[in-house]
mmCIF file of N, CA and C in Angstrom:
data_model
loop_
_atom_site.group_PDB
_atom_site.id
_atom_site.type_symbol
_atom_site.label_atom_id
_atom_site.label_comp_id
_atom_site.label_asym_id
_atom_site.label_seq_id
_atom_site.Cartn_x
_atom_site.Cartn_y
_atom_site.Cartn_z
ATOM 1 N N UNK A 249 8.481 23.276 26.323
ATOM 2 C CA UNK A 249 8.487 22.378 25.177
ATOM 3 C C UNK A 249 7.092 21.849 24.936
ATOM 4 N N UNK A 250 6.731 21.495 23.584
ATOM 5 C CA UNK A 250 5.761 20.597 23.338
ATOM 6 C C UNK A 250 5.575 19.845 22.627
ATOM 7 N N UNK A 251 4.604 18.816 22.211
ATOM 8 C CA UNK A 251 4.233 17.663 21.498
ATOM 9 C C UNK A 251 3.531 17.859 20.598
ATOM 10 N N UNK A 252 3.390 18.022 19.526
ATOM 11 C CA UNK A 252 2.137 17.830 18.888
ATOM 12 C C UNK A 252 2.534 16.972 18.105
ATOM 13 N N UNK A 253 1.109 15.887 17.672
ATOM 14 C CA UNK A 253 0.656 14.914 17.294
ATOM 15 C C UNK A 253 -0.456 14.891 15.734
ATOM 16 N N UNK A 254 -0.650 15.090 14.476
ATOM 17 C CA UNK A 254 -1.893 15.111 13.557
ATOM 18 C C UNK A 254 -2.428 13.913 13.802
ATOM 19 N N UNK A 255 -3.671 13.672 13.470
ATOM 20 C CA UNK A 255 -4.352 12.540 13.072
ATOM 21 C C UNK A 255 -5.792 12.922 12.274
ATOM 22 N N UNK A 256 -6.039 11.889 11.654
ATOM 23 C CA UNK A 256 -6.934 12.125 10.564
ATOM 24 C C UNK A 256 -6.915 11.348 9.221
ATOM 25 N N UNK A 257 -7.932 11.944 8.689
ATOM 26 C CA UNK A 257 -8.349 10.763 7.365
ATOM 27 C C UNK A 257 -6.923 11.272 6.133
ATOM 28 N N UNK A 258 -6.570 10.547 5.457
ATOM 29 C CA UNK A 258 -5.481 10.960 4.571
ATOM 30 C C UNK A 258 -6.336 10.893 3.322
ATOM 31 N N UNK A 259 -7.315 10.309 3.040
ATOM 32 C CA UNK A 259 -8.039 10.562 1.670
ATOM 33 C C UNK A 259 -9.011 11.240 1.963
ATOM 34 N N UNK A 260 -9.543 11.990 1.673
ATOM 35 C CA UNK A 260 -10.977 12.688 0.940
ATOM 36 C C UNK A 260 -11.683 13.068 0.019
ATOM 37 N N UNK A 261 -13.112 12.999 -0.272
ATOM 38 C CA UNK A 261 -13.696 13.427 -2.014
ATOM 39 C C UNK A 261 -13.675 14.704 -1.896
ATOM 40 N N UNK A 262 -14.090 15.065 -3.079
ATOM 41 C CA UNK A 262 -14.165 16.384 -3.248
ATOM 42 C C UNK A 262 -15.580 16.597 -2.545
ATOM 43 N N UNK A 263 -15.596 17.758 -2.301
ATOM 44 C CA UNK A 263 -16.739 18.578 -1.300
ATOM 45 C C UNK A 263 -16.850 18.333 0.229
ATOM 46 N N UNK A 264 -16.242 17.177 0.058
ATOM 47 C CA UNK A 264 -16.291 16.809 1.588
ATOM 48 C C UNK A 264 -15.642 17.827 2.617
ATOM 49 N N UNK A 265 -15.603 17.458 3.770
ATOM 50 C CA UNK A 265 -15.244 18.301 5.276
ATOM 51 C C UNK A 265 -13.990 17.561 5.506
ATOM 52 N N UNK A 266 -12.746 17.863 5.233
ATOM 53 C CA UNK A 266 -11.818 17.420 6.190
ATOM 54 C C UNK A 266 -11.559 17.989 7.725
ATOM 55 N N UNK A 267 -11.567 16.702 8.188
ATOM 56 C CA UNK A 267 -11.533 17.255 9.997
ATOM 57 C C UNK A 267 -10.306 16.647 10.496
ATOM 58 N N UNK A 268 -9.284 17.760 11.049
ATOM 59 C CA UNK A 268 -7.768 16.705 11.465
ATOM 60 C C UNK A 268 -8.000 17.091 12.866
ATOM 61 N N UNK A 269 -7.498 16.185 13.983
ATOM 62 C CA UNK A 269 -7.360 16.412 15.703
ATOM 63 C C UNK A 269 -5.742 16.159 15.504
ATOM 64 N N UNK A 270 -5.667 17.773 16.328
ATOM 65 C CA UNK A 270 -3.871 17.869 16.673
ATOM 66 C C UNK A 270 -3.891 17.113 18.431
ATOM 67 N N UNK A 271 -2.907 16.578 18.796
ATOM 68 C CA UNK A 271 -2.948 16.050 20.369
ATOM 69 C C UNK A 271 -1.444 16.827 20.982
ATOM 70 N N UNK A 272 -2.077 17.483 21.783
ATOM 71 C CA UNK A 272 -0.591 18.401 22.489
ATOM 72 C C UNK A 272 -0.315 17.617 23.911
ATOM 73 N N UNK A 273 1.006 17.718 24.025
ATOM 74 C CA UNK A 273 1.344 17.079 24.903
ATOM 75 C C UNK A 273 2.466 17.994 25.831
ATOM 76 N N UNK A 274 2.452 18.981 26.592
ATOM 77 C CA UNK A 274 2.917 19.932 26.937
ATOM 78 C C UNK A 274 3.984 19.864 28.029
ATOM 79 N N UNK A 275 5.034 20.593 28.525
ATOM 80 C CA UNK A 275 5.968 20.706 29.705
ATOM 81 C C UNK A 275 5.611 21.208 31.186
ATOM 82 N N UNK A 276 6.291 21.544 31.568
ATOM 83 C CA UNK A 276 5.891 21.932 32.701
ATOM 84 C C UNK A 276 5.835 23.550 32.827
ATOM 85 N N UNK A 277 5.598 24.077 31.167
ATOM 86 C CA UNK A 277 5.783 25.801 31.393
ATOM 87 C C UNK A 277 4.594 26.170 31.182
ATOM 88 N N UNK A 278 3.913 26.219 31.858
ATOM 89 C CA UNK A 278 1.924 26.618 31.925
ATOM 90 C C UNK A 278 1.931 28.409 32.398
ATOM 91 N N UNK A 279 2.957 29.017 32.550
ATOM 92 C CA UNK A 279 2.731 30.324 33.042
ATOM 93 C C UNK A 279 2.865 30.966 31.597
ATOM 94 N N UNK A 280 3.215 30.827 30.291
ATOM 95 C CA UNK A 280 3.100 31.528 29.191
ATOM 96 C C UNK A 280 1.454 30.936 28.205
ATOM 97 N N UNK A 281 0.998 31.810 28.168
ATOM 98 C CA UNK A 281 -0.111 31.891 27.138
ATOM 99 C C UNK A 281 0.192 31.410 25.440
ATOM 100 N N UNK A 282 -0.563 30.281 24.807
ATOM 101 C CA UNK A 282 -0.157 30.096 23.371
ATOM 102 C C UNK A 282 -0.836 29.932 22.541
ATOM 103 N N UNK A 283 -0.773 30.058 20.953
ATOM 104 C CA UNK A 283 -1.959 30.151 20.498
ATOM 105 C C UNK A 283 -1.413 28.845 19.391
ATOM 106 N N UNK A 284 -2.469 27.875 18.763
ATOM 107 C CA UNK A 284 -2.172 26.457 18.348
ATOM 108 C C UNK A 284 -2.848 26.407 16.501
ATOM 109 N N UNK A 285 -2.132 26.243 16.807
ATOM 110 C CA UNK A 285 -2.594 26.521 14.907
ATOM 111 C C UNK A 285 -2.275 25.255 13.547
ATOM 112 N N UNK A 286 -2.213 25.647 12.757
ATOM 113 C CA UNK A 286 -2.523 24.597 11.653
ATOM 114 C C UNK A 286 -2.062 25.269 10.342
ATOM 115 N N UNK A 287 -0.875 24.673 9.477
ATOM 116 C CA UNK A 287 -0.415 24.997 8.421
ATOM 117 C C UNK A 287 -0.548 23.745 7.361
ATOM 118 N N UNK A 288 -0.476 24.028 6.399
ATOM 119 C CA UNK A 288 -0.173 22.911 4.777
ATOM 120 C C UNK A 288 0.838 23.278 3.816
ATOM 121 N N UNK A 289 1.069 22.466 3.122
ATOM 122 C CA UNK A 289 2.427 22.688 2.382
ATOM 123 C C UNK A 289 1.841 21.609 1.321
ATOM 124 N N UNK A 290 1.314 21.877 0.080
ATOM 125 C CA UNK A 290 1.015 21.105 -1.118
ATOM 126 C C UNK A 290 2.526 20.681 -1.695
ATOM 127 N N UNK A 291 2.595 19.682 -2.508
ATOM 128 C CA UNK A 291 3.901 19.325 -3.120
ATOM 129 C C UNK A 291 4.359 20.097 -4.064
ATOM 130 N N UNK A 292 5.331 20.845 -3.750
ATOM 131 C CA UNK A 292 6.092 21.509 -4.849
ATOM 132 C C UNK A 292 5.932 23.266 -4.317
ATOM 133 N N UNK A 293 4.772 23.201 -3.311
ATOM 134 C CA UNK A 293 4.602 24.990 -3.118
ATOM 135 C C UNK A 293 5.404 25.193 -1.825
ATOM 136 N N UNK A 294 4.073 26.591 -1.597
ATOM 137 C CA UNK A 294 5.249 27.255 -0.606
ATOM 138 C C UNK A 294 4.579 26.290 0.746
ATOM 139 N N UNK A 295 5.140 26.830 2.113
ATOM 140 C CA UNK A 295 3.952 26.798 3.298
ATOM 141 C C UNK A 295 3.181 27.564 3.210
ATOM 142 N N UNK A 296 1.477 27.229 3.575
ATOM 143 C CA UNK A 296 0.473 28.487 3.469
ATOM 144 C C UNK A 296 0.120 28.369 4.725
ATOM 145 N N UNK A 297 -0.031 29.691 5.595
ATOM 146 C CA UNK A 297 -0.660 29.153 6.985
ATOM 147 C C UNK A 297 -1.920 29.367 6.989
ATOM 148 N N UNK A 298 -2.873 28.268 7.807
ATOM 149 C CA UNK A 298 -3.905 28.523 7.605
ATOM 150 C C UNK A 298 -4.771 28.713 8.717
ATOM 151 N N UNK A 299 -4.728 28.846 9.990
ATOM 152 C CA UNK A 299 -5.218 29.638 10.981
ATOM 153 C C UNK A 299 -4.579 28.950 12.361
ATOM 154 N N UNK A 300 -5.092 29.917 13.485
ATOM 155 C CA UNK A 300 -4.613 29.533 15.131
ATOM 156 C C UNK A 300 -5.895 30.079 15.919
ATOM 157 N N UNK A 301 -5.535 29.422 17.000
ATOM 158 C CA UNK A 301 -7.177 29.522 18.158
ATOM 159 C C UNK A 301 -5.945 30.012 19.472
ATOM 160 N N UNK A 302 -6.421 31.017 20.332
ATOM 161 C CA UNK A 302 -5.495 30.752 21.581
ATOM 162 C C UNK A 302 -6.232 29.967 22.267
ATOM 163 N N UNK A 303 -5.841 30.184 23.298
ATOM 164 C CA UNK A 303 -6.216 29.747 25.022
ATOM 165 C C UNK A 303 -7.087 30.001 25.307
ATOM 166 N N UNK A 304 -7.715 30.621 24.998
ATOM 167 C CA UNK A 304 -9.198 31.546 25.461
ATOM 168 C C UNK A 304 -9.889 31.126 24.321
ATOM 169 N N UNK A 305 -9.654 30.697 23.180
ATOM 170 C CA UNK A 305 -10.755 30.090 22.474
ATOM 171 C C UNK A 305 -10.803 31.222 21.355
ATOM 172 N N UNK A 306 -10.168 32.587 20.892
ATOM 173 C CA UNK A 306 -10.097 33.181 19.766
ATOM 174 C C UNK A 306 -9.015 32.647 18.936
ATOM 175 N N UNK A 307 -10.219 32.862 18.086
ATOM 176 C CA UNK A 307 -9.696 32.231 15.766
ATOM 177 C C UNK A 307 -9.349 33.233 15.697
ATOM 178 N N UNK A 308 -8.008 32.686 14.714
ATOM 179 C CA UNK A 308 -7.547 33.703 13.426
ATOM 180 C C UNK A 308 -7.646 33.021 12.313
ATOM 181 N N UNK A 309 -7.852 33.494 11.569
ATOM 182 C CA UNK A 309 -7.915 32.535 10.012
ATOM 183 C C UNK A 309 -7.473 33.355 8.646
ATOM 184 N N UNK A 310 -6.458 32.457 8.288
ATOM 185 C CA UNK A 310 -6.275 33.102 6.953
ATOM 186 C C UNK A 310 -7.370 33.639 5.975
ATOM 187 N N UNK A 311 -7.116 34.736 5.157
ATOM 188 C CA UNK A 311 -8.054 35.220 4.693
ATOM 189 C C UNK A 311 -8.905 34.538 3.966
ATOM 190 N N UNK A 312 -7.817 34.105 2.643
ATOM 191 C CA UNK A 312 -8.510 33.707 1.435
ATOM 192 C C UNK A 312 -8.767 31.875 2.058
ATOM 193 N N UNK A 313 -9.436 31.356 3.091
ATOM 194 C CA UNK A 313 -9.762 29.996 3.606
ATOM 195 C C UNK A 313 -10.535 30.384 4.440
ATOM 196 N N UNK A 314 -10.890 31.913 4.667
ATOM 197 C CA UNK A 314 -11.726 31.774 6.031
ATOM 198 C C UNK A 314 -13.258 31.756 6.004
ATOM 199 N N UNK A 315 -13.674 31.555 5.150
ATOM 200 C CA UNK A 315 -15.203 30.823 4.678
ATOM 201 C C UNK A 315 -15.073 29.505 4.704
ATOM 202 N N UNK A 316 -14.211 28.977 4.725
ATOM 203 C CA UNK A 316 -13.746 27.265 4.868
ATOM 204 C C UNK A 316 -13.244 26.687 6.044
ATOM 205 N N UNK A 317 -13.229 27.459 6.975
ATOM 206 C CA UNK A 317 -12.666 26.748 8.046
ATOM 207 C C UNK A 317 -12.759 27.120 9.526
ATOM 208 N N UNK A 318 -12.720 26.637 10.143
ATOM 209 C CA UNK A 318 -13.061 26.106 11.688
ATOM 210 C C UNK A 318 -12.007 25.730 12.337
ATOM 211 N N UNK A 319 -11.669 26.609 13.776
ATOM 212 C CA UNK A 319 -10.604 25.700 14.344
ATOM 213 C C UNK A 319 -11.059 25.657 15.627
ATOM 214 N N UNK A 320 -11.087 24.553 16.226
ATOM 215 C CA UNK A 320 -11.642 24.722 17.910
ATOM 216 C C UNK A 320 -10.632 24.307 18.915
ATOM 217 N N UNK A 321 -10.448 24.161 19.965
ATOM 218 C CA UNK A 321 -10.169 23.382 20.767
ATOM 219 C C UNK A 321 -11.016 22.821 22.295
ATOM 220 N N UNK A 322 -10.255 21.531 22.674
ATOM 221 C CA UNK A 322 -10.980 21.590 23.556
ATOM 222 C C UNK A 322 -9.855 21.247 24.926
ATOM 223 N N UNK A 323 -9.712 22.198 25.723
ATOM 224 C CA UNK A 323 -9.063 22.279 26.784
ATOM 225 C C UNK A 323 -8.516 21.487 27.822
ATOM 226 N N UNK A 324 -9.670 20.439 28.157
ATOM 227 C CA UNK A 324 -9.650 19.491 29.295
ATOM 228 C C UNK A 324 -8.805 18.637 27.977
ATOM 229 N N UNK A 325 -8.915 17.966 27.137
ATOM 230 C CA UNK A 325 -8.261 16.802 26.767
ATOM 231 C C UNK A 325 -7.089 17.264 25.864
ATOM 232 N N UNK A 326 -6.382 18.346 25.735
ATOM 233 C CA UNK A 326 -5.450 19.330 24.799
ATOM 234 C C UNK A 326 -5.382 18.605 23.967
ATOM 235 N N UNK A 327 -6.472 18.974 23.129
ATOM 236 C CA UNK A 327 -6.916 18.646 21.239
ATOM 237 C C UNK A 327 -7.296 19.802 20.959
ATOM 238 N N UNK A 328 -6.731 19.633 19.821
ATOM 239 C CA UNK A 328 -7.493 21.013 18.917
ATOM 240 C C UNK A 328 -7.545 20.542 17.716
ATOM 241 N N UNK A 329 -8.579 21.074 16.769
ATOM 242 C CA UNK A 329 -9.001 20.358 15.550
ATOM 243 C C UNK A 329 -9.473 21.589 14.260
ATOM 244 N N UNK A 330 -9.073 21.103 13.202
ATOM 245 C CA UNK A 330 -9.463 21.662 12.039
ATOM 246 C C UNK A 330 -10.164 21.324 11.143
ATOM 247 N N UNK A 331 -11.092 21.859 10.951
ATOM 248 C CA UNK A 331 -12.345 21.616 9.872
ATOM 249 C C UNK A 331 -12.317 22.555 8.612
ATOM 250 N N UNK A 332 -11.659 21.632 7.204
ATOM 251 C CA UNK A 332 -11.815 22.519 6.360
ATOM 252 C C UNK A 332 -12.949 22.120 5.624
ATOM 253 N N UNK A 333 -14.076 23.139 4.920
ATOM 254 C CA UNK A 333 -15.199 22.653 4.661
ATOM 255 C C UNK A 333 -14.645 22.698 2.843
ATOM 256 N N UNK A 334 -16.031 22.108 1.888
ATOM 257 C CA UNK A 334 -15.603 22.034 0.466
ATOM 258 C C UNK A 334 -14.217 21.577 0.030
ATOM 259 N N UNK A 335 -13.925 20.624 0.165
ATOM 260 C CA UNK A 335 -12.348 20.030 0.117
ATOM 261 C C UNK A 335 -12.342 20.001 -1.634
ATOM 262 N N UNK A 336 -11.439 19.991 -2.436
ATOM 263 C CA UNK A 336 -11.157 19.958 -3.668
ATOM 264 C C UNK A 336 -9.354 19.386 -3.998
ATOM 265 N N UNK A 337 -9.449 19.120 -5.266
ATOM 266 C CA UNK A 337 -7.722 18.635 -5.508
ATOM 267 C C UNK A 337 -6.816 19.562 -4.861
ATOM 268 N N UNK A 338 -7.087 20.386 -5.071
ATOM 269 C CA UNK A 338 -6.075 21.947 -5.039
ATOM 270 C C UNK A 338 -5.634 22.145 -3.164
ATOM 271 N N UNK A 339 -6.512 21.488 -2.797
ATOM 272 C CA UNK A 339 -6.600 21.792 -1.191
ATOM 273 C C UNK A 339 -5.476 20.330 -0.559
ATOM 274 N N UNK A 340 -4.903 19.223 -1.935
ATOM 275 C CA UNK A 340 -4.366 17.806 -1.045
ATOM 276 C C UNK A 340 -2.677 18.513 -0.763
ATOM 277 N N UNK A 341 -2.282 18.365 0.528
ATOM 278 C CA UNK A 341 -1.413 19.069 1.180
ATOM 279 C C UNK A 341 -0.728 18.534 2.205
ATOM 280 N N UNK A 342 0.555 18.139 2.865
ATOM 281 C CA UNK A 342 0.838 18.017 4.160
ATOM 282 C C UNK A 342 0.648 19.126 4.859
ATOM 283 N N UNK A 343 -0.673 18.547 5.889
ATOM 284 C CA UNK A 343 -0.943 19.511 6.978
ATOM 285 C C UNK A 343 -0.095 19.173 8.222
ATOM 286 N N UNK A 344 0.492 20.054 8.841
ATOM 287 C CA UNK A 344 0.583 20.360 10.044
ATOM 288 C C UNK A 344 0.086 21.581 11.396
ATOM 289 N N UNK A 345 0.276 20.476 12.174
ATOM 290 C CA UNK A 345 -0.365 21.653 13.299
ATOM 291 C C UNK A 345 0.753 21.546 14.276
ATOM 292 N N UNK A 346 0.845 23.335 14.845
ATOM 293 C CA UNK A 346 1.920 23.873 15.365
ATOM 294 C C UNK A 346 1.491 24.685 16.811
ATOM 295 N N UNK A 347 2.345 25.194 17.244
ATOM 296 C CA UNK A 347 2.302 25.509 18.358
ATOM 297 C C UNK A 347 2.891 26.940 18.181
ATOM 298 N N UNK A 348 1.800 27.927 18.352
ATOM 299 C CA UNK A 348 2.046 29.345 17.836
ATOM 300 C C UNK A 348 2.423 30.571 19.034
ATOM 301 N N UNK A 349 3.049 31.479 18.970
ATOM 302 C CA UNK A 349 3.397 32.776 19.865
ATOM 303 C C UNK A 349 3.209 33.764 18.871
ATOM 304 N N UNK A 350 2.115 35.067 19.736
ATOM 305 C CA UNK A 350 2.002 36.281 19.433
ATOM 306 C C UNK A 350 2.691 36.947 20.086
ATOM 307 N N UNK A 351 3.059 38.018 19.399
ATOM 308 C CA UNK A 351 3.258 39.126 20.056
ATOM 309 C C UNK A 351 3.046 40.299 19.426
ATOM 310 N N UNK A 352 1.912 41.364 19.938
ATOM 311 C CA UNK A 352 1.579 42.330 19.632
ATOM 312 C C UNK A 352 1.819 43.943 19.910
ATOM 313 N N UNK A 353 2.609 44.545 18.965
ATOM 314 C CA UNK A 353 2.988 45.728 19.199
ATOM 315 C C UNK A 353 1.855 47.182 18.732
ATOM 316 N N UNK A 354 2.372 47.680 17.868
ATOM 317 C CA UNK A 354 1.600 48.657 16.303
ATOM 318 C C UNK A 354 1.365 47.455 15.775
ATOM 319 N N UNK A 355 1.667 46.428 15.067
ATOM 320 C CA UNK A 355 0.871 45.452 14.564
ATOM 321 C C UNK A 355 1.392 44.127 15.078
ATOM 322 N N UNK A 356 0.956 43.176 15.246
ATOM 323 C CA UNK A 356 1.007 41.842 15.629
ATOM 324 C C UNK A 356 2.128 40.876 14.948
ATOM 325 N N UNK A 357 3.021 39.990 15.419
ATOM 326 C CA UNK A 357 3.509 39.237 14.687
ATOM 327 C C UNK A 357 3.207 38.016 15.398
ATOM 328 N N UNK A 358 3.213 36.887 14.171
ATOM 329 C CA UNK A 358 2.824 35.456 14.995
ATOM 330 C C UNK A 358 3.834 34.289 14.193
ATOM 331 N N UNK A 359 4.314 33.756 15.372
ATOM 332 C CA UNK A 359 4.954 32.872 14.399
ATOM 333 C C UNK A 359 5.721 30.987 15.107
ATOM 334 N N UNK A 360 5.517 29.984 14.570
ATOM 335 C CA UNK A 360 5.447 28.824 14.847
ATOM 336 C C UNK A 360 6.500 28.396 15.215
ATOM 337 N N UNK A 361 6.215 27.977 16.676
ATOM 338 C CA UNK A 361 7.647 27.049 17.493
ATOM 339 C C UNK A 361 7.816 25.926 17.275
ATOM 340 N N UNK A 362 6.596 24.860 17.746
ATOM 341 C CA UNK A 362 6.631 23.312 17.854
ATOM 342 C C UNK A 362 5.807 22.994 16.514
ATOM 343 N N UNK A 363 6.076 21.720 15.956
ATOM 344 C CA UNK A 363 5.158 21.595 15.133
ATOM 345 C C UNK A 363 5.090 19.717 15.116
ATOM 346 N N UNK A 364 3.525 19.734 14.683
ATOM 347 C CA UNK A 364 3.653 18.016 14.349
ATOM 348 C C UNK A 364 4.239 17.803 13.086
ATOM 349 N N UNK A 365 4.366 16.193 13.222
ATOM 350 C CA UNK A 365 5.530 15.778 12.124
ATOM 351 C C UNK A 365 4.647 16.270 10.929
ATOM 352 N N UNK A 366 3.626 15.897 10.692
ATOM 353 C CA UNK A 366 2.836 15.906 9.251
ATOM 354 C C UNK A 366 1.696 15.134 9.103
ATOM 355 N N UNK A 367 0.477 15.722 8.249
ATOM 356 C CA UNK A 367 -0.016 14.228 7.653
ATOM 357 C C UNK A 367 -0.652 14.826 6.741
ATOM 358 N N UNK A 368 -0.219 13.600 5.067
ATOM 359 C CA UNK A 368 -0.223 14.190 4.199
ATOM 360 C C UNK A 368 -2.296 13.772 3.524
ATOM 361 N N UNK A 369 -2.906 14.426 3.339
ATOM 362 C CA UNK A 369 -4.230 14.535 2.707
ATOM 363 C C UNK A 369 -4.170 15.019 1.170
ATOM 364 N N UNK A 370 -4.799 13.456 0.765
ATOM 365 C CA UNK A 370 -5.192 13.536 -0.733
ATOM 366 C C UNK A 370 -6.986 13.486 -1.337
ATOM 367 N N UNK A 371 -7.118 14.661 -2.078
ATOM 368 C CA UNK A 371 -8.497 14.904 -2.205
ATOM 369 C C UNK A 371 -8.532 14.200 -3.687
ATOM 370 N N UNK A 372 -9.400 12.795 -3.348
ATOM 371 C CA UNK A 372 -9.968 12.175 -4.521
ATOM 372 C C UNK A 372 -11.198 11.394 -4.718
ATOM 373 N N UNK A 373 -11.762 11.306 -5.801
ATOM 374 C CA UNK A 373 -13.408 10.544 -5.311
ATOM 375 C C UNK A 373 -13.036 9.091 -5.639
#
């Protein structure tokens, strides 16, 4: 099982850097490998996912965002954080960050177990 936690600024201007810290709070199952990621859901659309980091510190990033964004973590304090760069209206969204499993065959599937509750970001000057 796990915890995750968003935190972060809920307003931003346009151009700015939104930066959210997810806080995981984990069980006692440390023998499976996971990869931690970060989705949004604007009002009225679909979910868009927008990237995951594993354990070892490799990004995936959605395509059409991946000039915009950054995901790191940092291990000793289980945070992981998202940096979307050039923020605009189009980008204000409930983000969440989730707790992701691959599994790779002929092609890869990935898909989200745990997730934080939400936090919703509005891009305005």
């Amino acid at each position: 099982q796990a915890q995750l936690q968003e935190s972060g600024p809920r307003l931003v201007k346009p151009l700015q850097t939104l930066s959210l810290t997810c806080t995981v709070s984990v069980g006692s199952d440390t023998t499976n490998s996971y990869y931690w990621g970060w989705t949004r859901q604007p009002t009225g659309k679909e979910l868009e996912w927008i990237g995951y980091i594993s354990d070892s510190g490799s990004a995936y990033y959605s395509p059409p965002l991946k000039s915009r964004i950054s995901i790191s973590r940092d291990m000793s304090t289980n945070h992981f954080t998202l940096q979307l760069s050039s923020m605009t209206p189009e980008d204000a969204a409930v983000y969440h960050c989730a707790r992701a499993q691959r599994l790779c065959g002929a092609t890869c599937r990935v898909w989200f177990d745990y997730w934080g509750q939400g936090i919703q970001v509005t891009v305005s000057s």
